[in-house]
mmCIF file of C-alpha atoms in Angstrom:
data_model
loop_
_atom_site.group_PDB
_atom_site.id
_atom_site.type_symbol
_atom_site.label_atom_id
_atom_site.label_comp_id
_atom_site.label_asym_id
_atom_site.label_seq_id
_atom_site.Cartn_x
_atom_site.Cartn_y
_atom_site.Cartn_z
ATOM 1 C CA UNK A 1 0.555 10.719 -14.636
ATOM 2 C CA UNK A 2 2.292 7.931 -12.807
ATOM 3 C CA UNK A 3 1.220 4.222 -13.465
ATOM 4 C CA UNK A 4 2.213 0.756 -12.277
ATOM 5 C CA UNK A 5 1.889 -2.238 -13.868
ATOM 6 C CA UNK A 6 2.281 -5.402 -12.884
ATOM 7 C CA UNK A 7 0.630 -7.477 -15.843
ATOM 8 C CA UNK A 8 0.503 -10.740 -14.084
ATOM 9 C CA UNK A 9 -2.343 -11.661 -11.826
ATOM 10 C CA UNK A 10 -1.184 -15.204 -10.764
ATOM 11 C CA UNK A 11 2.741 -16.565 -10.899
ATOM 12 C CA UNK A 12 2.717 -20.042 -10.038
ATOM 13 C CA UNK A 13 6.303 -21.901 -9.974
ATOM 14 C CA UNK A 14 7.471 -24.766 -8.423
ATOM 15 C CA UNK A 15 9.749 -25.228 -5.088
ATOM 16 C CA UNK A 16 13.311 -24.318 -5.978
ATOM 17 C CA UNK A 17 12.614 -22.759 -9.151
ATOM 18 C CA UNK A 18 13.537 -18.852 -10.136
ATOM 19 C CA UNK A 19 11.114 -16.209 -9.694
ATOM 20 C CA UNK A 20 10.761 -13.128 -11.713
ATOM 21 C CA UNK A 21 7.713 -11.007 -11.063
ATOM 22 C CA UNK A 22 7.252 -8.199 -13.231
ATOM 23 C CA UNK A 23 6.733 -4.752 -12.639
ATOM 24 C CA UNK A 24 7.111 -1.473 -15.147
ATOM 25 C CA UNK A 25 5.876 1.917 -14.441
ATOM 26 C CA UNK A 26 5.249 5.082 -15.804
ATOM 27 C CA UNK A 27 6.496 8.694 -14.884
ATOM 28 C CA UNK A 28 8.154 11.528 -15.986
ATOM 29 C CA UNK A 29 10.621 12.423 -13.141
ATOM 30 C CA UNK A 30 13.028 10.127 -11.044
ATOM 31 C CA UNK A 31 11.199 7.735 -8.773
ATOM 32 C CA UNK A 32 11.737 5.368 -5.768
ATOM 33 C CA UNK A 33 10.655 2.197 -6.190
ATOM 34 C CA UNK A 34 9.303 -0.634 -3.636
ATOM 35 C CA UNK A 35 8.157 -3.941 -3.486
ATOM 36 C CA UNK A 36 5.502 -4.754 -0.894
ATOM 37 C CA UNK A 37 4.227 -8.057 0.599
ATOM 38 C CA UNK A 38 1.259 -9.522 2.187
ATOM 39 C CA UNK A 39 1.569 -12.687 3.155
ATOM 40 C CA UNK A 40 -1.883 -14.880 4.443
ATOM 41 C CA UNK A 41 -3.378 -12.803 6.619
ATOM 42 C CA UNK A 42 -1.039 -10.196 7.888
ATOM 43 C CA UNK A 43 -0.780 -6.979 6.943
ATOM 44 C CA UNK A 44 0.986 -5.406 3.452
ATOM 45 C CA UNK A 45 4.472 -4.569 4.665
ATOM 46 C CA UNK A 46 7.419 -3.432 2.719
ATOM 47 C CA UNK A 47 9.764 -5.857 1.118
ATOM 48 C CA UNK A 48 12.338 -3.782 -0.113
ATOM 49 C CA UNK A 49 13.049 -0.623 -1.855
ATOM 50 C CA UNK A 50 15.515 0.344 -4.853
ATOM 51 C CA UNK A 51 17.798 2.768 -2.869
ATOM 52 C CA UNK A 52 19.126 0.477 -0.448
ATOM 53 C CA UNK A 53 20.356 -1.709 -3.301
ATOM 54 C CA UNK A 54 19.131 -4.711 -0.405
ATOM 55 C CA UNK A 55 18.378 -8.439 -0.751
ATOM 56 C CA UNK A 56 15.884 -9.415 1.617
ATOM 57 C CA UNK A 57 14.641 -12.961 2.126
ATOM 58 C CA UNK A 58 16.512 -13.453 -0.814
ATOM 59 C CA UNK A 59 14.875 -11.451 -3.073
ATOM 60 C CA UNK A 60 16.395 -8.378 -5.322
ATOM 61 C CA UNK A 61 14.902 -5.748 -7.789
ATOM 62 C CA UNK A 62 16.855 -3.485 -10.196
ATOM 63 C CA UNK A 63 15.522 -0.243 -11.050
ATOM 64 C CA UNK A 64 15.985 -0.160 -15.279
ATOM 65 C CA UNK A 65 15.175 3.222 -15.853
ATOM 66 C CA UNK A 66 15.822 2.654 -19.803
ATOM 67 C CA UNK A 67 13.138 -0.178 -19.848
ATOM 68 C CA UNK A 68 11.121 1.766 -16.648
ATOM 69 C CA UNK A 69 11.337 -1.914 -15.218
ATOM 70 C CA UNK A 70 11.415 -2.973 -11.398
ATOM 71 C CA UNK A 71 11.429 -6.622 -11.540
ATOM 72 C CA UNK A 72 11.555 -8.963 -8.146
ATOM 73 C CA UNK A 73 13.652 -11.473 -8.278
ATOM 74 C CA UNK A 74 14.512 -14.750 -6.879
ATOM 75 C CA UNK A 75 17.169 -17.604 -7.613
ATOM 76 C CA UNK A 76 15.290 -20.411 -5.972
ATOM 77 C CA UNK A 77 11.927 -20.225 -5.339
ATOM 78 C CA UNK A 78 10.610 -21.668 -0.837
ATOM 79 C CA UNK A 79 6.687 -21.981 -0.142
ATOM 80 C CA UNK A 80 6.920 -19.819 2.250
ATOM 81 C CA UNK A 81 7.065 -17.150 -1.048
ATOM 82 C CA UNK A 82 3.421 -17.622 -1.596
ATOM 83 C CA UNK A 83 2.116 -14.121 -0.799
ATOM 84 C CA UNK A 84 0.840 -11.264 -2.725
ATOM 85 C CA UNK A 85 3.026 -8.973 -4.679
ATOM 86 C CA UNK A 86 2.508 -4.925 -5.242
ATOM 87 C CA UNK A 87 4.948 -2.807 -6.954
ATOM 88 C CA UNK A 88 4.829 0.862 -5.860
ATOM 89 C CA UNK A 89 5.794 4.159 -6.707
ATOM 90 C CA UNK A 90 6.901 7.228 -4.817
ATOM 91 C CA UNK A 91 7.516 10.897 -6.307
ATOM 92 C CA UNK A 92 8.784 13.354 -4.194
ATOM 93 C CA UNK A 93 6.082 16.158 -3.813
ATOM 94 C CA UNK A 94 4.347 17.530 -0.644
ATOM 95 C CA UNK A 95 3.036 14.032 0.362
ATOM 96 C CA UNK A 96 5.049 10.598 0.382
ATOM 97 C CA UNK A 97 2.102 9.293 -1.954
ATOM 98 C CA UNK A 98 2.377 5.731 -3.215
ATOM 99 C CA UNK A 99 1.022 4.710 -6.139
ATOM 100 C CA UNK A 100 0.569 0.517 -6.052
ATOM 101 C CA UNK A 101 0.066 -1.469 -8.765
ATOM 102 C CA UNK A 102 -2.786 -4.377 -8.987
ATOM 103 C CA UNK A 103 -0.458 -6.911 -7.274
ATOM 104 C CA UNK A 104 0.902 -10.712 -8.283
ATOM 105 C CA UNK A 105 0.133 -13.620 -6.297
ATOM 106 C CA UNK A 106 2.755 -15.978 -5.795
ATOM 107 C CA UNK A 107 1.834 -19.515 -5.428
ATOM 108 C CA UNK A 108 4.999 -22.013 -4.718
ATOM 109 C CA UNK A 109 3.927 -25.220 -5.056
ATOM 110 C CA UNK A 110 6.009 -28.680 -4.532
ATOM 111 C CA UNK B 1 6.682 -0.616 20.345
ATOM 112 C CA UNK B 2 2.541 -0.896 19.318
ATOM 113 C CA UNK B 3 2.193 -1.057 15.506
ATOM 114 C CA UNK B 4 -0.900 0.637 13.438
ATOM 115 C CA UNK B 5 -4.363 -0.238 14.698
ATOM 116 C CA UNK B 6 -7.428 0.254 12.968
ATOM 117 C CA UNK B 7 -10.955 0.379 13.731
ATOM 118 C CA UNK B 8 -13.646 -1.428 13.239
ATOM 119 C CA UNK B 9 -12.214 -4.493 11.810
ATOM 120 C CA UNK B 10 -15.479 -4.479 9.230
ATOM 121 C CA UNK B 11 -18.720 -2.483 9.058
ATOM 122 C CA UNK B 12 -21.695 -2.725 7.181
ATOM 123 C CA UNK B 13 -23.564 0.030 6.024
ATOM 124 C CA UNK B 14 -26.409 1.246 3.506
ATOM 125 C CA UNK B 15 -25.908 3.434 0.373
ATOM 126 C CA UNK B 16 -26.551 7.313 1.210
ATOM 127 C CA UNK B 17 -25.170 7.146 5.113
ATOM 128 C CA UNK B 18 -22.416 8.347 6.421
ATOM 129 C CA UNK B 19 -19.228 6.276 8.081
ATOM 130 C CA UNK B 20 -16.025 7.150 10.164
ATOM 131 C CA UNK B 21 -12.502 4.881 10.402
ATOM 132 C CA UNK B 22 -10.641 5.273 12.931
ATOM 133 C CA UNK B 23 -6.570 4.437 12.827
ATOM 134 C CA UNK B 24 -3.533 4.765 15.314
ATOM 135 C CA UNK B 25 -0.101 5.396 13.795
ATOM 136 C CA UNK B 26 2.497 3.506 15.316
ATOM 137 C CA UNK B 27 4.592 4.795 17.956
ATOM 138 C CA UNK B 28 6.898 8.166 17.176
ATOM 139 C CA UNK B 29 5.447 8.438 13.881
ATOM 140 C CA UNK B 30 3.672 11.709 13.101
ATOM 141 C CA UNK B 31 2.338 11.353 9.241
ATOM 142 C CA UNK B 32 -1.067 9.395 8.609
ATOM 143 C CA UNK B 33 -1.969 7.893 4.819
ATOM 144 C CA UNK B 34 -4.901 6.358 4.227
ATOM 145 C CA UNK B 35 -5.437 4.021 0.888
ATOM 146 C CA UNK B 36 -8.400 2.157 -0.490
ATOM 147 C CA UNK B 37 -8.134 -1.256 -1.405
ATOM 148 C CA UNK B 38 -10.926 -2.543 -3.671
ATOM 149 C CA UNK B 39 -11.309 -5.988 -4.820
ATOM 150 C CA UNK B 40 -8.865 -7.264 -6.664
ATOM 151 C CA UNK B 41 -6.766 -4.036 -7.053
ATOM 152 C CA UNK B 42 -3.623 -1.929 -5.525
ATOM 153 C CA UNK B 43 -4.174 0.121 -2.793
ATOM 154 C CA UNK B 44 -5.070 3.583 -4.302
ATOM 155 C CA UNK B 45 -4.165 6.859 -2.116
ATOM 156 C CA UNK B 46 -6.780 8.414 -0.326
ATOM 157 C CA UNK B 47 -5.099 11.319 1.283
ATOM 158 C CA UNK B 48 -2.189 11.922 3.719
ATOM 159 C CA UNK B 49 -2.112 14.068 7.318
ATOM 160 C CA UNK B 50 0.689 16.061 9.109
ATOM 161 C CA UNK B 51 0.765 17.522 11.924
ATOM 162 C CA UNK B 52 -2.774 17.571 12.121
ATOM 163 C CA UNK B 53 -3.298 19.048 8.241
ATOM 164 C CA UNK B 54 -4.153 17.405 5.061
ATOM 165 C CA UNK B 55 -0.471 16.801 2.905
ATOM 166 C CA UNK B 56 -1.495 15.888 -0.370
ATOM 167 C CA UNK B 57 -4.764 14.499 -1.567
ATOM 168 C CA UNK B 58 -5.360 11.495 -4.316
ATOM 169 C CA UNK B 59 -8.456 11.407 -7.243
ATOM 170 C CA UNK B 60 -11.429 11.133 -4.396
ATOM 171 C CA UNK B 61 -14.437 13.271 -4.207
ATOM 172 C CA UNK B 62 -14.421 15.645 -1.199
ATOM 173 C CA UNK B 63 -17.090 13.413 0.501
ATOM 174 C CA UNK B 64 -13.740 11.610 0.890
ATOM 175 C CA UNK B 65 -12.929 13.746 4.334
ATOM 176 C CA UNK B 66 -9.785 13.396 7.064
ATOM 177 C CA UNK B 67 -8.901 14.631 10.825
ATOM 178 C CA UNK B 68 -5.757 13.953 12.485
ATOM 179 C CA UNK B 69 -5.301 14.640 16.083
ATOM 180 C CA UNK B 70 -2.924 16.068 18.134
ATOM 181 C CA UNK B 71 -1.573 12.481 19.472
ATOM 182 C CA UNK B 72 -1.450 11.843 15.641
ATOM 183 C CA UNK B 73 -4.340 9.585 16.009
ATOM 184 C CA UNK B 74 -6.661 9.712 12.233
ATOM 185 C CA UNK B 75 -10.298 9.429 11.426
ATOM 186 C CA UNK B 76 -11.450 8.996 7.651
ATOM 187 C CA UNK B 77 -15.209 10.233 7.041
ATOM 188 C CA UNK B 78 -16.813 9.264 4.299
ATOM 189 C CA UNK B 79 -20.538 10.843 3.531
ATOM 190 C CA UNK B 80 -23.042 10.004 0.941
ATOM 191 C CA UNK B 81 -21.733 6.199 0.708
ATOM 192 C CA UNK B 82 -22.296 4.564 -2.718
ATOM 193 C CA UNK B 83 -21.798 0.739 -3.230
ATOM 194 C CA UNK B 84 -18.406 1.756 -5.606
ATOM 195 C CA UNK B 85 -17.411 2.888 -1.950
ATOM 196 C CA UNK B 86 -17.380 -1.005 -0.672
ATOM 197 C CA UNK B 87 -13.404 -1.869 -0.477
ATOM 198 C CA UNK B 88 -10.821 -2.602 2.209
ATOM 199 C CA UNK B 89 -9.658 0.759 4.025
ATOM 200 C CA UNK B 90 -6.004 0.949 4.827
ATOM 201 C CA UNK B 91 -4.054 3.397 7.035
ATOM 202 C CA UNK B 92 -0.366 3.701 7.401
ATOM 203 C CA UNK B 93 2.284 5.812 9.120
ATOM 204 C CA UNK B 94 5.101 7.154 9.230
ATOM 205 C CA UNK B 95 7.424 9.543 10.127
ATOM 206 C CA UNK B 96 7.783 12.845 8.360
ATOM 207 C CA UNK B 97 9.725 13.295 4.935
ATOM 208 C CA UNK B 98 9.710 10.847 2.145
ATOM 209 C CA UNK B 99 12.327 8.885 2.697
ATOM 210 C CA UNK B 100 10.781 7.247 5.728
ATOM 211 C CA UNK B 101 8.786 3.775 5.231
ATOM 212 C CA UNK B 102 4.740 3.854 5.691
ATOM 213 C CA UNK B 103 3.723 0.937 8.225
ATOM 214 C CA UNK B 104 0.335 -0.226 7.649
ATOM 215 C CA UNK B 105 -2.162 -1.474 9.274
ATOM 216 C CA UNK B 106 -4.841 -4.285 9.076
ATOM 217 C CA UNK B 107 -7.259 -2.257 7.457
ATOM 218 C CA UNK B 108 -11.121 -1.854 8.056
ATOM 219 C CA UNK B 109 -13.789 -4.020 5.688
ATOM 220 C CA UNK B 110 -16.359 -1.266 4.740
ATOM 221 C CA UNK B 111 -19.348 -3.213 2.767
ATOM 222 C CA UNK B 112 -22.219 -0.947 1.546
ATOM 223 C CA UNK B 113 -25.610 -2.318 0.315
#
């Protein structure tokens, strides 16, 4: 069965610092991996996704497929950061299912 | 371009009855998912639509029930509703095949007592 895991519940780090939220999964065939964001009150939308290798807002995630590792990452750390955090999973079957795992908060503080 | 709507914002409703979410899929998109959020958790996949038939299913009873309509419009029914059932309701869409991104909506607040 596939799993996510994201094993931290709350990430605080300071303004300007680096920012490494974790994310490993579990699954027997060759997935596609995403990050997805909700900031305050808006709606979960997608942050980026392994296969276009992209750096959005400054943020990039590496597929290791030895360690089964997806971690976010940023260099330097803005407030406008603080969101929540869900790592997700696609297979490709009949339905474009995502499988999410329980999310990170970020908290940037000064 | 209108993005995924959902409806009602939040309900309220008592163990036992019966409940129906309704969601829009954003313009030119054809494939409905819907997810449930509970507290403090991932969204977990409900079930997905297509062209009007159910795509793929996730680990929910069959009270757990779906419609899509021919404007690709989705309703989620749920029947029997126990308390466990109280979580945030998302929809997204997209368009068809895998390698297009779901857009989600703002979900619906279902609270059972």
């Amino acid at each position: 069965a596939q799993r996510v895991t994201q094993p931290e519940k709350l990430l605080s780090v300071f303004k300007g610092a680096p920012v490494e939220l974790k994310c490993n999964y579990s699954y027997s065939g060759s997935p596609e991996l995403f990050w997805y964001v909700q900031y305050s009150r808006q709606r979960l939308q997608l942050l980026l996704r392994h296969i276009s290798r992209e750096s959005i807002k400054g943020f990039t995630a590496d597929l290791n497929k030895g360690e089964t590792s997806f971690h976010l990452k940023k260099p330097f750390a803005q407030e406008e950061d603080s969101a929540m955090y869900y790592c997700a999973l696609r297979f490709t079957g009949t339905a474009s299912k995502l499988t999410f795992g329980t999310g990170t908060r970020l908290q940037v503080t000064l | 371009e209108t993005g995924v709507t959902q409806s009602p914002t939040h309900l309220i409703k008592t163990r036992g009855q019966q409940v129906t979410l309704r969601c829009s899929s954003q313009s030119g998109h054809n494939t409905v998912s819907w997810y449930q959020q509970a507290l403090g958790q991932g969204p977990q996949f409900i079930f997905q639509y297509y062209r009007e038939e159910e795509n793929g299913r996730g680990n929910f009873p069959p009270r757990f029930s779906g419609l899509q309509f021919p404007n690709y419009s989705s309703e989620l029914n749920v029947n029997a509703l126990e308390l466990d059932d109280s979580a945030l309701y998302l929809c997204a869409s997209s368009q068809s095949g895998s390698s297009y991104e779901q857009y989600f909506g703002p979900g619906t607040r279902l609270t059972v007592t």
